[in-house]
């Protein structure tokens, strides 16, 4: 079969690869119909993800059709249309029992990382009963691809951890795909204000269309002042970090109101400064989280109720045969204005 | 009247001072019977607390008897025995309505800071109805002095924020009075293990007597290894920072289990390193808090039910006339083995 | 001044009455600009509310302008435009400190009940600092009248107690003003389905316009079957009782899903059957609540953010001089299709 | 093998029965070492449990040694000492994912009910990975048998649902094994007062020894008055119903404080009166729950930390050969003073 294979730093290839087979009784083989590329895939390509070795098929998102199942799979059968979760969950270990699927002792984020992933014609899904979701009749498959990773990530790590409440004031630092996913899902809780902060005017423009009540271009280094002005010098109840660099984390600490929550989504490569000399007595909360995809059933219901249109995040479509071009487009988002790209089988 | 007055860095005096009077209709004047000295008073004495100006009567803890009340005080009357909260709460502002008394817009920690405090024969208590508590009949007044600040601080900032649950594993970094207050109140929730960490063997010995299941002297710089060993390499569910320096905060990040909570109590004078490169995907919570004393009614009930004996924290007694000696004793805790000192009127 | 006075069962009058005066230092006198009539006022008129004696000025909702204040009022001053809460809160007692203003030991629902109310030219508001809210500039005063009682009641007793979550399934039994207030505020949390149940087709029609995803006329006694059919025999996650009679409460028990919550808003005059033989093992929650109006600040923010338009509940306007006619209109809602009526000063 | 078999109303037998075999890949066969008898087993014997048909091996509690495992069992292997949960959980369905194992769509309480149970030499355990727990080294197996059902039931349905907090006031109606299990586990949260109510002075005497701060014999019909007197007419914060008849449920409603929680544990055979005319405005919570055994890992940790001694519930020991005599002893608890009886293999 055709598959996108990581060949080491800065080198991906679209190559022939053996079709995956059932290994464990809880496995399913899924024929992919649609997948996408994640910012994390670009990190892998840079050589930043030590767990992912050359020769690995990338990808941890997508929808498809069950082809075969192991003897212990009971919920799905061949022919079922399924949504693939980016996180594999055994459903039995201490962490799965606490709904922390991200820390499953034998699962977690392994797809397209320590085992072969979804940017291929077929994929093996471990713990299929706990890691696949039935696709509701008539659902838009493009929309569903957004439920593999980006929407639950924005929602769980940003919105739920950020404890957004009706009428509250929210700032989202970073208006890339993840920040925009947080913006879309934040609106489930009817906050009063959502301030989006980014360096890219185009992305801020998109944020406005997606529901931001104010936008700030932080290139002048005065984003904190701007937020304090917008909030009557009170700060925001929730600050969501959706970039992953020291400056943006520090900014969150400068704009958080007493009693507020900083929800970190960003993947950080180094330590950050935490200004406890200013924050120790501010009664704040800081959270970190790798997505657990525990909210997937909830997101599926919201999608079905048409309370959200995740296809707004999709800017480009490619065929699997053109996936290298899709990577190019996605990697140069500032120029291509790419948010999420769909790869059709 | 006699009062302990801050005279600028490194200079306190026991001097004559005018007796306080009712200013606002919500004030009460309380004749002090017992007070104590807080670590914060030592910070003031070092000149570290910019809001506290020379000439100020120090002290924000104690018990006494209501002498006079303003016309809008309705819960208390002259002659009532009362516990004084270290935090003054108007009961009306946005923060008071959210039970964040520490951030009361016209109150908060003002006693012995921006207004005269309790280390005197009399004190003016603003918002008396919301800042004093009736003393239950037959209560031990020494024990009650511990409810002004240190017990609610350990309990709210450490134990409640740290989300301690039955059977869970807790580490408390710092075995001074605040760490020990957290240790005593942590036991309300029946954690399975409480590991105390400090540099002082005497304080660790006290911790053992107070209920610690293990103690670690961190002087060899290997406390993190020791905790990981004690917890089967899993880390602790709750890490309470009760010192206030960068090293101890970093230690908390090294020993926290996935899904755990770091509850900062320490007063920090500078920024700390937050190792998000290791923590971004660990699903942890970090909290900061200035005590709100919202738990005072709960602590009073627990005290009455004899579920805690706060007098275990008291090592020395002095008369108000000898308060300068009390400061000396408290300031040299390593030598004097002082935890909390009671100043009797 | 003119005032609507309860004269005993079935007898109200619009009479001259002495203007109220400051009694306690925490009082304010408010000149009414707008008020309304509550279902509870009709209960009083029927003689069903024993605490309300003849001679009482009715009314516990409205907006106005502060005329005079007592010496302990600090947040408001004469001339301020204010929203009146139906619940008076001392801000000091055990219940106020737990945010249960409804059970304030010297307040609670006393306006137009045990003390004179708002259906008059002036009203005395006890504990003004805790019981009035500043009106934001440019706010629609008709909309604000809905924030005195009906919106916080629907929101707190129905929506918050009912733990409505994004994507969840909700049934609201009763499509009168309270049920509709629950319907409007339920949408703050983006439930997937909201099923409204009533006997009156007109009210169900209104519910559809207000956002109900399905409506059921229960006159055939088959509402439970209809709900189970709509929910794939699963039942609803939240059932809100907004009528106050035994049949509607029992219906909630018949349609609640395992793990769901029945939130009672209705004022009940007698006991109801609780079918524990069917519910003991269903892991459900049942809540009762008298509105605390703790959500008023949140609702004010949501109103300002234009996330809700409460004026949709207003069907009629009257002058204070015509308040008896307003009562007639409101009392015969089935004919007049009245929801809420505004009484302008 | 030998097994206790339900032969229809009032008829149990100790008979020979075929040894169970693996049916599903997720099954394990466990050789029983210890089991016990539950109040529910007596209900079955009375013919009250329609789902349990004659010919069924009873029992849903116990500890044993894994004999064989199905191919999809990964956590356990033959020879492992295990605790058996009374609830079987697939770990995959909607309810398992919400930690409501009691409502697992293919599991729940099926052992000794719809499939053969533990009062035998061997038992088949479905979904072994999610329904068995490893026994810690050196643990007391008698104590562990109490963790199959009675302790998690008292803890989850009574204590957790009842939201017991430090210093709070609790009443437990019913001082049988379940009420006593609630009493033991309530103390994890350090309530200030625990009032036990029963008709049997012996059981109240046991309650006193187990930590009750007050006991009331309700035979005079004046338990409500007694509780109100003990609580200064305020009522209790938590009332736990541990009997399952209308009178005891009504009593809970009479003694609950405003803002309190009634946690029903009792198995009810008929409807009860809910006095909403008195409770609609009391801001109370009522909960029902079939035990989920989600707290088993927590209880195992607490047991290991020696914070509880569940063997205090054990009054008698029998051999499996004498299980009919054990039933007699347990069924006549008033005379035999039996609480829990252990059946050794």
mmCIF file of C-alpha atoms in Angstrom, chain C residues 92-222:
data_model
loop_
_atom_site.group_PDB
_atom_site.id
_atom_site.type_symbol
_atom_site.label_atom_id
_atom_site.label_comp_id
_atom_site.label_asym_id
_atom_site.label_seq_id
_atom_site.Cartn_x
_atom_site.Cartn_y
_atom_site.Cartn_z
ATOM 1 C CA UNK C 92 -22.620 38.005 56.598
ATOM 2 C CA UNK C 93 -24.589 35.010 57.857
ATOM 3 C CA UNK C 94 -23.644 31.357 57.432
ATOM 4 C CA UNK C 95 -25.899 30.994 54.407
ATOM 5 C CA UNK C 96 -24.758 34.176 52.668
ATOM 6 C CA UNK C 97 -21.156 33.053 53.154
ATOM 7 C CA UNK C 98 -22.089 29.819 51.374
ATOM 8 C CA UNK C 99 -23.725 31.849 48.572
ATOM 9 C CA UNK C 100 -27.152 30.559 49.654
ATOM 10 C CA UNK C 101 -28.658 34.034 49.742
ATOM 11 C CA UNK C 102 -32.131 32.476 49.560
ATOM 12 C CA UNK C 103 -31.627 31.272 53.124
ATOM 13 C CA UNK C 104 -30.077 34.455 54.508
ATOM 14 C CA UNK C 105 -31.096 34.382 58.164
ATOM 15 C CA UNK C 106 -32.430 37.947 58.093
ATOM 16 C CA UNK C 107 -33.103 38.263 54.359
ATOM 17 C CA UNK C 108 -34.005 35.854 51.583
ATOM 18 C CA UNK C 109 -37.269 36.407 49.740
ATOM 19 C CA UNK C 110 -38.786 39.077 51.946
ATOM 20 C CA UNK C 111 -39.612 41.823 49.388
ATOM 21 C CA UNK C 112 -43.336 41.910 48.678
ATOM 22 C CA UNK C 113 -43.718 39.097 51.182
ATOM 23 C CA UNK C 114 -42.796 39.998 54.752
ATOM 24 C CA UNK C 115 -41.816 43.590 53.932
ATOM 25 C CA UNK C 116 -43.251 45.982 51.362
ATOM 26 C CA UNK C 117 -42.299 45.381 47.754
ATOM 27 C CA UNK C 118 -41.656 46.943 44.389
ATOM 28 C CA UNK C 119 -45.096 47.420 42.846
ATOM 29 C CA UNK C 120 -45.108 50.999 44.053
ATOM 30 C CA UNK C 121 -43.501 54.337 43.343
ATOM 31 C CA UNK C 122 -40.754 53.707 45.925
ATOM 32 C CA UNK C 123 -39.360 50.732 47.766
ATOM 33 C CA UNK C 124 -37.037 50.235 50.716
ATOM 34 C CA UNK C 125 -34.253 47.747 49.888
ATOM 35 C CA UNK C 126 -32.539 46.163 52.901
ATOM 36 C CA UNK C 127 -28.840 45.273 52.624
ATOM 37 C CA UNK C 128 -28.638 47.482 49.564
ATOM 38 C CA UNK C 129 -24.968 46.793 48.859
ATOM 39 C CA UNK C 130 -25.667 43.066 48.535
ATOM 40 C CA UNK C 131 -29.135 43.239 47.017
ATOM 41 C CA UNK C 132 -28.859 45.869 44.287
ATOM 42 C CA UNK C 133 -26.752 45.758 41.122
ATOM 43 C CA UNK C 134 -25.448 48.694 39.093
ATOM 44 C CA UNK C 135 -27.102 48.923 35.691
ATOM 45 C CA UNK C 136 -24.543 48.959 32.874
ATOM 46 C CA UNK C 137 -24.604 52.011 30.641
ATOM 47 C CA UNK C 138 -26.991 51.755 27.745
ATOM 48 C CA UNK C 139 -28.658 48.612 29.035
ATOM 49 C CA UNK C 140 -32.273 47.936 28.096
ATOM 50 C CA UNK C 141 -34.264 48.347 31.322
ATOM 51 C CA UNK C 142 -37.067 46.049 30.169
ATOM 52 C CA UNK C 143 -34.491 43.312 29.702
ATOM 53 C CA UNK C 144 -33.029 43.991 33.126
ATOM 54 C CA UNK C 145 -36.363 43.508 34.875
ATOM 55 C CA UNK C 146 -36.100 39.882 33.744
ATOM 56 C CA UNK C 147 -32.879 39.624 35.792
ATOM 57 C CA UNK C 148 -34.596 40.359 39.116
ATOM 58 C CA UNK C 149 -36.078 36.912 39.427
ATOM 59 C CA UNK C 150 -37.178 34.918 36.407
ATOM 60 C CA UNK C 151 -33.850 34.508 34.607
ATOM 61 C CA UNK C 152 -31.765 33.688 37.701
ATOM 62 C CA UNK C 153 -34.538 31.304 38.800
ATOM 63 C CA UNK C 154 -34.574 29.429 35.505
ATOM 64 C CA UNK C 155 -30.787 29.489 35.345
ATOM 65 C CA UNK C 156 -29.857 28.583 38.922
ATOM 66 C CA UNK C 157 -32.672 26.218 39.889
ATOM 67 C CA UNK C 158 -33.028 24.638 36.457
ATOM 68 C CA UNK C 159 -29.902 24.986 34.351
ATOM 69 C CA UNK C 160 -27.057 25.093 36.894
ATOM 70 C CA UNK C 161 -28.647 22.593 39.275
ATOM 71 C CA UNK C 162 -29.528 20.463 36.242
ATOM 72 C CA UNK C 163 -25.830 20.334 35.279
ATOM 73 C CA UNK C 164 -26.522 20.906 31.591
ATOM 74 C CA UNK C 165 -23.448 20.177 29.473
ATOM 75 C CA UNK C 166 -22.577 20.663 25.796
ATOM 76 C CA UNK C 167 -24.297 18.088 23.611
ATOM 77 C CA UNK C 168 -26.521 16.762 26.400
ATOM 78 C CA UNK C 169 -30.262 16.082 26.176
ATOM 79 C CA UNK C 170 -32.628 18.219 28.217
ATOM 80 C CA UNK C 171 -36.361 18.118 28.836
ATOM 81 C CA UNK C 172 -38.156 21.068 30.391
ATOM 82 C CA UNK C 173 -41.569 20.208 31.779
ATOM 83 C CA UNK C 174 -43.622 23.396 31.688
ATOM 84 C CA UNK C 175 -43.388 26.088 29.048
ATOM 85 C CA UNK C 176 -44.608 29.029 31.110
ATOM 86 C CA UNK C 177 -42.384 32.022 31.871
ATOM 87 C CA UNK C 178 -40.116 30.002 34.217
ATOM 88 C CA UNK C 179 -39.766 27.081 31.836
ATOM 89 C CA UNK C 180 -38.998 29.491 29.013
ATOM 90 C CA UNK C 181 -36.410 31.274 31.173
ATOM 91 C CA UNK C 182 -34.765 27.883 31.727
ATOM 92 C CA UNK C 183 -34.948 27.259 27.976
ATOM 93 C CA UNK C 184 -33.230 30.552 27.158
ATOM 94 C CA UNK C 185 -30.469 30.132 29.738
ATOM 95 C CA UNK C 186 -29.943 26.410 29.091
ATOM 96 C CA UNK C 187 -28.515 27.424 25.739
ATOM 97 C CA UNK C 188 -25.510 29.031 27.478
ATOM 98 C CA UNK C 189 -24.174 25.458 27.734
ATOM 99 C CA UNK C 190 -24.972 24.269 24.195
ATOM 100 C CA UNK C 191 -27.040 21.167 24.925
ATOM 101 C CA UNK C 192 -27.727 19.003 21.889
ATOM 102 C CA UNK C 193 -31.470 18.687 22.395
ATOM 103 C CA UNK C 194 -34.030 20.617 24.415
ATOM 104 C CA UNK C 195 -37.479 19.051 24.543
ATOM 105 C CA UNK C 196 -40.245 21.313 25.877
ATOM 106 C CA UNK C 197 -43.389 19.750 27.345
ATOM 107 C CA UNK C 198 -46.623 21.619 28.070
ATOM 108 C CA UNK C 199 -50.391 21.425 27.681
ATOM 109 C CA UNK C 200 -50.677 24.714 25.769
ATOM 110 C CA UNK C 201 -49.833 24.676 22.060
ATOM 111 C CA UNK C 202 -49.256 28.397 21.988
ATOM 112 C CA UNK C 203 -46.592 28.166 24.668
ATOM 113 C CA UNK C 204 -44.972 25.266 22.853
ATOM 114 C CA UNK C 205 -44.924 27.381 19.724
ATOM 115 C CA UNK C 206 -43.141 30.111 21.666
ATOM 116 C CA UNK C 207 -40.679 27.475 22.958
ATOM 117 C CA UNK C 208 -39.861 26.459 19.390
ATOM 118 C CA UNK C 209 -39.037 30.059 18.551
ATOM 119 C CA UNK C 210 -36.919 30.317 21.717
ATOM 120 C CA UNK C 211 -34.747 27.371 20.735
ATOM 121 C CA UNK C 212 -36.510 24.128 21.705
ATOM 122 C CA UNK C 213 -35.453 21.334 19.364
ATOM 123 C CA UNK C 214 -38.675 19.393 19.981
ATOM 124 C CA UNK C 215 -42.004 20.048 21.703
ATOM 125 C CA UNK C 216 -44.525 17.666 23.196
ATOM 126 C CA UNK C 217 -48.105 18.445 24.144
ATOM 127 C CA UNK C 218 -48.679 16.222 27.175
ATOM 128 C CA UNK C 219 -52.471 16.415 27.143
ATOM 129 C CA UNK C 220 -52.755 12.811 25.944
ATOM 130 C CA UNK C 221 -50.820 11.573 28.986
ATOM 131 C CA UNK C 222 -48.170 10.049 26.761
#
